[in-house]
Coordinates of C-alpha atoms in Angstrom, one line a residue:
M636 CA -159.4 -59.4 65.6
S637 CA -159.7 -56.5 63.9
D638 CA -162.5 -55.5 61.1
V639 CA -159.9 -54.2 58.2
V640 CA -160.2 -51.7 55.4
I641 CA -157.6 -52.1 52.3
I642 CA -156.8 -48.9 50.6
T643 CA -154.8 -49.6 47.4
G644 CA -152.8 -46.3 46.1
G645 CA -152.5 -45.6 49.9
A646 CA -149.5 -43.3 49.3
G647 CA -151.5 -40.9 47.0
G648 CA -153.3 -38.0 48.2
M649 CA -157.1 -39.5 48.1
G650 CA -155.8 -43.1 49.5
S651 CA -154.1 -41.2 52.7
A652 CA -156.9 -38.9 52.8
T653 CA -159.3 -41.9 53.0
A654 CA -157.1 -43.8 55.7
Q655 CA -157.2 -40.4 58.0
V656 CA -160.8 -41.2 58.1
V657 CA -161.4 -45.0 58.0
G658 CA -158.4 -45.8 60.4
T659 CA -160.6 -44.1 63.4
S660 CA -163.0 -47.7 63.5
H661 CA -160.5 -50.0 61.6
A662 CA -157.5 -51.3 61.0
V663 CA -156.0 -50.2 57.4
V664 CA -154.1 -51.8 55.1
L665 CA -152.2 -49.5 52.8
C666 CA -150.8 -50.9 49.6
D667 CA -148.9 -48.9 46.8
V668 CA -145.6 -49.6 44.6
R669 CA -144.0 -46.2 45.8
Q670 CA -142.2 -47.7 49.1
D671 CA -140.6 -44.6 50.2
R672 CA -144.3 -42.6 49.9
L673 CA -145.8 -45.6 51.5
D674 CA -143.5 -45.6 54.4
A675 CA -144.0 -42.1 55.2
V676 CA -148.0 -41.8 54.8
A677 CA -147.6 -45.0 57.2
C678 CA -145.7 -42.9 59.8
A679 CA -147.7 -39.9 59.4
L680 CA -151.0 -41.7 60.2
K681 CA -150.9 -41.3 63.8
G682 CA -153.2 -43.1 66.3
I683 CA -154.2 -45.2 63.5
D684 CA -153.3 -49.3 63.3
V685 CA -152.0 -49.5 59.8
T686 CA -150.0 -52.2 57.8
A687 CA -148.1 -50.9 54.5
V688 CA -148.0 -53.2 51.8
N689 CA -145.7 -53.0 48.6
C690 CA -148.3 -54.1 46.1
D691 CA -148.4 -53.8 41.9
V692 CA -152.1 -54.1 41.3
T693 CA -151.2 -55.3 37.8
D694 CA -149.8 -58.2 39.6
R695 CA -152.1 -60.8 40.6
A696 CA -150.2 -62.7 42.8
A697 CA -149.1 -59.7 44.5
V698 CA -152.4 -58.8 45.0
D699 CA -153.7 -62.2 46.3
G700 CA -150.6 -61.8 48.6
L701 CA -152.3 -58.2 49.9
F702 CA -155.6 -59.8 50.9
A703 CA -153.7 -62.5 52.8
T704 CA -152.1 -60.1 54.8
A705 CA -155.2 -58.2 55.3
S706 CA -157.3 -61.7 56.4
G707 CA -154.1 -62.2 58.6
I708 CA -155.1 -59.0 60.3
G709 CA -158.7 -59.5 60.9
R710 CA -162.0 -59.5 58.5
I711 CA -162.0 -57.7 55.2
A712 CA -164.9 -54.9 55.9
A713 CA -164.2 -53.0 52.7
V714 CA -161.6 -52.2 49.9
I715 CA -161.1 -48.7 48.6
H716 CA -159.4 -48.9 45.1
T717 CA -157.7 -45.8 44.6
A718 CA -154.9 -46.9 42.7
G719 CA -154.7 -45.7 39.3
V720 CA -152.4 -43.3 37.0
S721 CA -153.3 -40.4 35.1
P722 CA -152.5 -39.6 31.3
T723 CA -149.3 -37.9 32.0
M724 CA -148.0 -40.7 33.9
G725 CA -147.1 -43.0 31.1
A726 CA -148.0 -44.7 27.5
A727 CA -151.3 -45.8 26.4
D728 CA -150.9 -49.4 27.7
Y729 CA -149.3 -48.5 31.1
V730 CA -152.7 -46.4 31.8
M731 CA -154.7 -49.1 30.5
R732 CA -152.9 -52.1 32.4
T733 CA -152.6 -49.9 35.4
N734 CA -156.2 -49.1 35.7
A735 CA -158.4 -51.6 34.0
V736 CA -156.6 -54.5 34.7
G737 CA -155.3 -53.5 38.3
T738 CA -159.3 -53.0 39.0
L739 CA -160.0 -56.3 38.0
N740 CA -157.1 -58.1 40.1
V741 CA -158.3 -56.3 42.9
N742 CA -162.0 -56.8 42.5
E743 CA -161.9 -60.3 41.7
A744 CA -159.6 -61.0 44.7
F745 CA -162.1 -59.1 46.8
H746 CA -165.1 -61.2 45.5
R747 CA -162.7 -64.4 46.2
T748 CA -161.9 -63.7 49.8
A749 CA -164.2 -61.0 51.7
G750 CA -167.2 -62.4 53.4
D751 CA -171.0 -61.1 53.7
G752 CA -171.4 -57.4 54.2
A753 CA -167.8 -56.4 52.7
A754 CA -168.1 -53.6 50.3
I755 CA -165.6 -52.2 47.5
V756 CA -165.4 -49.1 46.0
N757 CA -163.5 -48.2 43.1
V758 CA -162.3 -44.6 41.7
A759 CA -163.3 -44.2 38.5
S760 CA -163.4 -40.5 37.0
M761 CA -165.4 -38.0 35.6
A762 CA -163.6 -38.9 32.1
A763 CA -165.8 -42.1 32.2
H764 CA -168.8 -39.8 31.7
M765 CA -167.2 -37.4 28.9
L766 CA -166.4 -39.8 26.3
P767 CA -168.8 -40.4 23.6
D768 CA -170.4 -43.8 23.3
E769 CA -169.1 -44.6 20.3
M770 CA -165.6 -44.2 21.6
V771 CA -166.4 -46.9 24.6
P772 CA -165.1 -50.2 23.4
D773 CA -167.7 -51.7 25.9
Q774 CA -168.2 -54.8 23.8
H775 CA -164.7 -56.0 24.5
F776 CA -164.8 -55.4 28.1
P777 CA -166.0 -58.8 28.9
L778 CA -162.8 -60.1 27.3
A779 CA -160.8 -59.0 30.9
F780 CA -162.1 -62.2 32.4
T781 CA -160.9 -64.5 30.1
D782 CA -158.0 -63.4 27.9
E783 CA -156.1 -60.5 29.2
D784 CA -153.9 -60.2 26.4
A785 CA -156.7 -59.9 24.0
F786 CA -158.5 -57.7 26.1
M787 CA -155.6 -55.3 26.1
A788 CA -155.3 -55.4 22.3
A789 CA -158.8 -54.4 21.9
M790 CA -158.5 -51.8 24.1
L791 CA -155.4 -50.3 22.7
A792 CA -156.8 -50.9 19.3
A793 CA -160.0 -48.3 20.6
C794 CA -157.2 -45.9 21.4
A795 CA -155.8 -46.0 18.2
V796 CA -158.3 -44.0 16.4
V797 CA -156.5 -41.0 17.7
P798 CA -152.9 -39.9 17.2
E799 CA -150.3 -41.2 19.4
E800 CA -149.9 -38.0 21.3
F801 CA -153.7 -38.6 22.5
R802 CA -153.7 -41.9 23.2
S803 CA -152.7 -42.3 26.7
G804 CA -155.6 -39.6 27.4
I805 CA -157.7 -42.1 25.4
A806 CA -156.6 -44.7 27.5
Y807 CA -157.2 -43.2 30.6
A808 CA -160.6 -42.5 29.7
V809 CA -161.6 -46.0 28.4
S810 CA -159.9 -47.6 31.4
K811 CA -162.2 -45.7 33.9
S812 CA -164.9 -46.3 31.6
F813 CA -163.9 -49.9 32.4
V814 CA -163.9 -49.0 35.8
K815 CA -167.3 -47.9 36.0
W816 CA -168.7 -50.6 34.0
Y817 CA -167.3 -53.6 36.0
S818 CA -168.7 -51.5 38.9
T819 CA -172.1 -51.9 37.6
S820 CA -172.3 -54.9 35.5
Q821 CA -170.8 -57.4 38.5
S822 CA -173.4 -56.2 41.3
E823 CA -175.3 -58.8 40.8
R824 CA -172.7 -61.3 41.1
F825 CA -171.1 -59.5 44.1
G826 CA -174.1 -59.4 45.8
R827 CA -174.7 -63.5 45.6
N828 CA -172.0 -63.4 48.3
G829 CA -173.5 -60.6 50.2
L830 CA -171.0 -58.1 49.0
R831 CA -171.5 -54.6 47.5
I832 CA -169.8 -52.8 44.4
V833 CA -169.9 -49.4 44.1
S834 CA -167.6 -46.9 41.7
V835 CA -167.0 -43.1 42.5
S836 CA -166.1 -41.0 39.7
P837 CA -164.3 -37.8 41.1
G838 CA -163.3 -34.5 39.1
S839 CA -160.2 -32.6 39.4
I840 CA -158.9 -33.1 42.5
E841 CA -156.2 -31.3 44.6
T842 CA -153.7 -34.0 44.7
E843 CA -150.0 -34.4 43.2
M844 CA -151.6 -36.5 40.6
G845 CA -154.6 -34.4 40.0
R846 CA -152.3 -31.3 39.4
L847 CA -150.2 -33.2 36.9
E848 CA -153.2 -32.4 34.6
A849 CA -153.7 -28.9 35.3
D850 CA -152.1 -28.0 32.0
A851 CA -154.0 -30.6 29.8
G852 CA -157.2 -29.3 30.0
A853 CA -158.6 -30.0 34.0
G854 CA -157.7 -26.2 34.9
A855 CA -159.8 -24.7 32.5
M856 CA -162.4 -27.4 33.0
V857 CA -162.6 -26.4 37.0
A858 CA -162.9 -22.7 36.0
D859 CA -165.8 -23.4 34.2
A860 CA -167.4 -25.7 36.9
A861 CA -170.7 -25.0 38.7
V862 CA -168.2 -25.3 41.6
P863 CA -165.3 -23.6 40.3
R864 CA -162.6 -24.8 42.5
W865 CA -160.3 -28.0 42.5
G866 CA -161.7 -30.7 44.8
K867 CA -160.5 -31.7 48.3
P868 CA -158.5 -35.0 48.8
E869 CA -160.5 -34.6 52.2
E870 CA -164.1 -34.2 50.3
M871 CA -163.5 -37.3 48.2
A872 CA -161.9 -39.1 51.3
D873 CA -165.6 -38.7 53.1
L874 CA -167.1 -39.8 50.3
L875 CA -165.2 -42.9 49.6
A876 CA -165.6 -43.9 53.5
F877 CA -169.1 -43.6 53.4
C878 CA -169.8 -45.6 50.2
A879 CA -167.5 -48.6 52.0
S880 CA -169.5 -48.0 55.2
S881 CA -172.4 -49.9 56.6
R882 CA -174.4 -47.1 56.6
A883 CA -174.6 -47.1 52.6
G884 CA -175.7 -50.7 52.7
Y885 CA -178.2 -50.0 50.0
L886 CA -175.5 -48.6 47.6
T887 CA -174.4 -50.9 45.1
G888 CA -174.3 -51.2 41.5
T889 CA -173.8 -47.7 40.5
D890 CA -171.3 -44.8 40.0
I891 CA -171.3 -41.6 41.9
L892 CA -169.9 -38.9 39.9
S893 CA -168.2 -36.1 42.6
D894 CA -166.8 -33.4 39.8
G895 CA -168.0 -30.2 40.9
G896 CA -170.4 -30.1 38.6
V897 CA -167.8 -29.9 35.4
V898 CA -170.0 -32.7 33.3
A899 CA -173.2 -30.9 34.1
S900 CA -171.9 -27.9 32.9
M901 CA -170.2 -29.1 30.0
R902 CA -173.6 -31.0 28.7
E903 CA -175.5 -27.8 29.1
R904 CA -173.5 -25.4 27.2
A905 CA -173.0 -28.4 24.8
R906 CA -176.8 -28.2 24.6
I907 CA -177.3 -24.4 24.6
A908 CA -174.6 -24.2 21.8
A909 CA -176.4 -26.8 19.5
Q910 CA -179.8 -25.1 20.3
N911 CA -178.4 -21.4 18.7
A912 CA -176.2 -23.2 16.0

């Protein structure tokens, strides 16, 4: 049987680029909700053993089915969880449920299913590094394990501190803060099963979804970054694939910020401005 890598959000730019990298040495199970795009990506991955599965990550039963399909192909070596939505793609509840609850569902299924030595890499965001600590409702994050409705209510209440037109943006940052928190807080629990868990926080990446945010502030942040350009999907793919591989066997319970220096530049400018005020 083959070693298998599951890639959620497989029809997206980062997901498909990562499939091209890991598919040279593993069977790949691509998951997405967009069947037409999923089929197109699967067909484009020439020379790769790929299985396409239509799966909504917010549906626990569907996620369990995804893992059952992958387990039927071979040993699950890794999961690269890129599935998510940006602020311009929907209302705050949709953004929160997709990014936060979807991450919980995929990771918990991985924890139940994968064997010793497997790794999961979650995609967070530089937005998780930019939200002020007082706006991150991390005291309510553990509700996700016990009461999804109460978790969602607490998260949306945290977003309600800003006018409605800005709530999707706050929901995005809060949901990605949850991804970052989960990937660090659960590392010991995963480690007891011989599993690794890591998150990666990309900056503005040259994908269809990334470009949706170009006029919502991302373009200006890119222009002022230490590396003043958009990141390439292939750059993220190499990083995600490395984190998921056995070469990164000592890497767990942490988040890797890969944003071209956006956050570092913003913090230094803020420090200088405060010093000169």
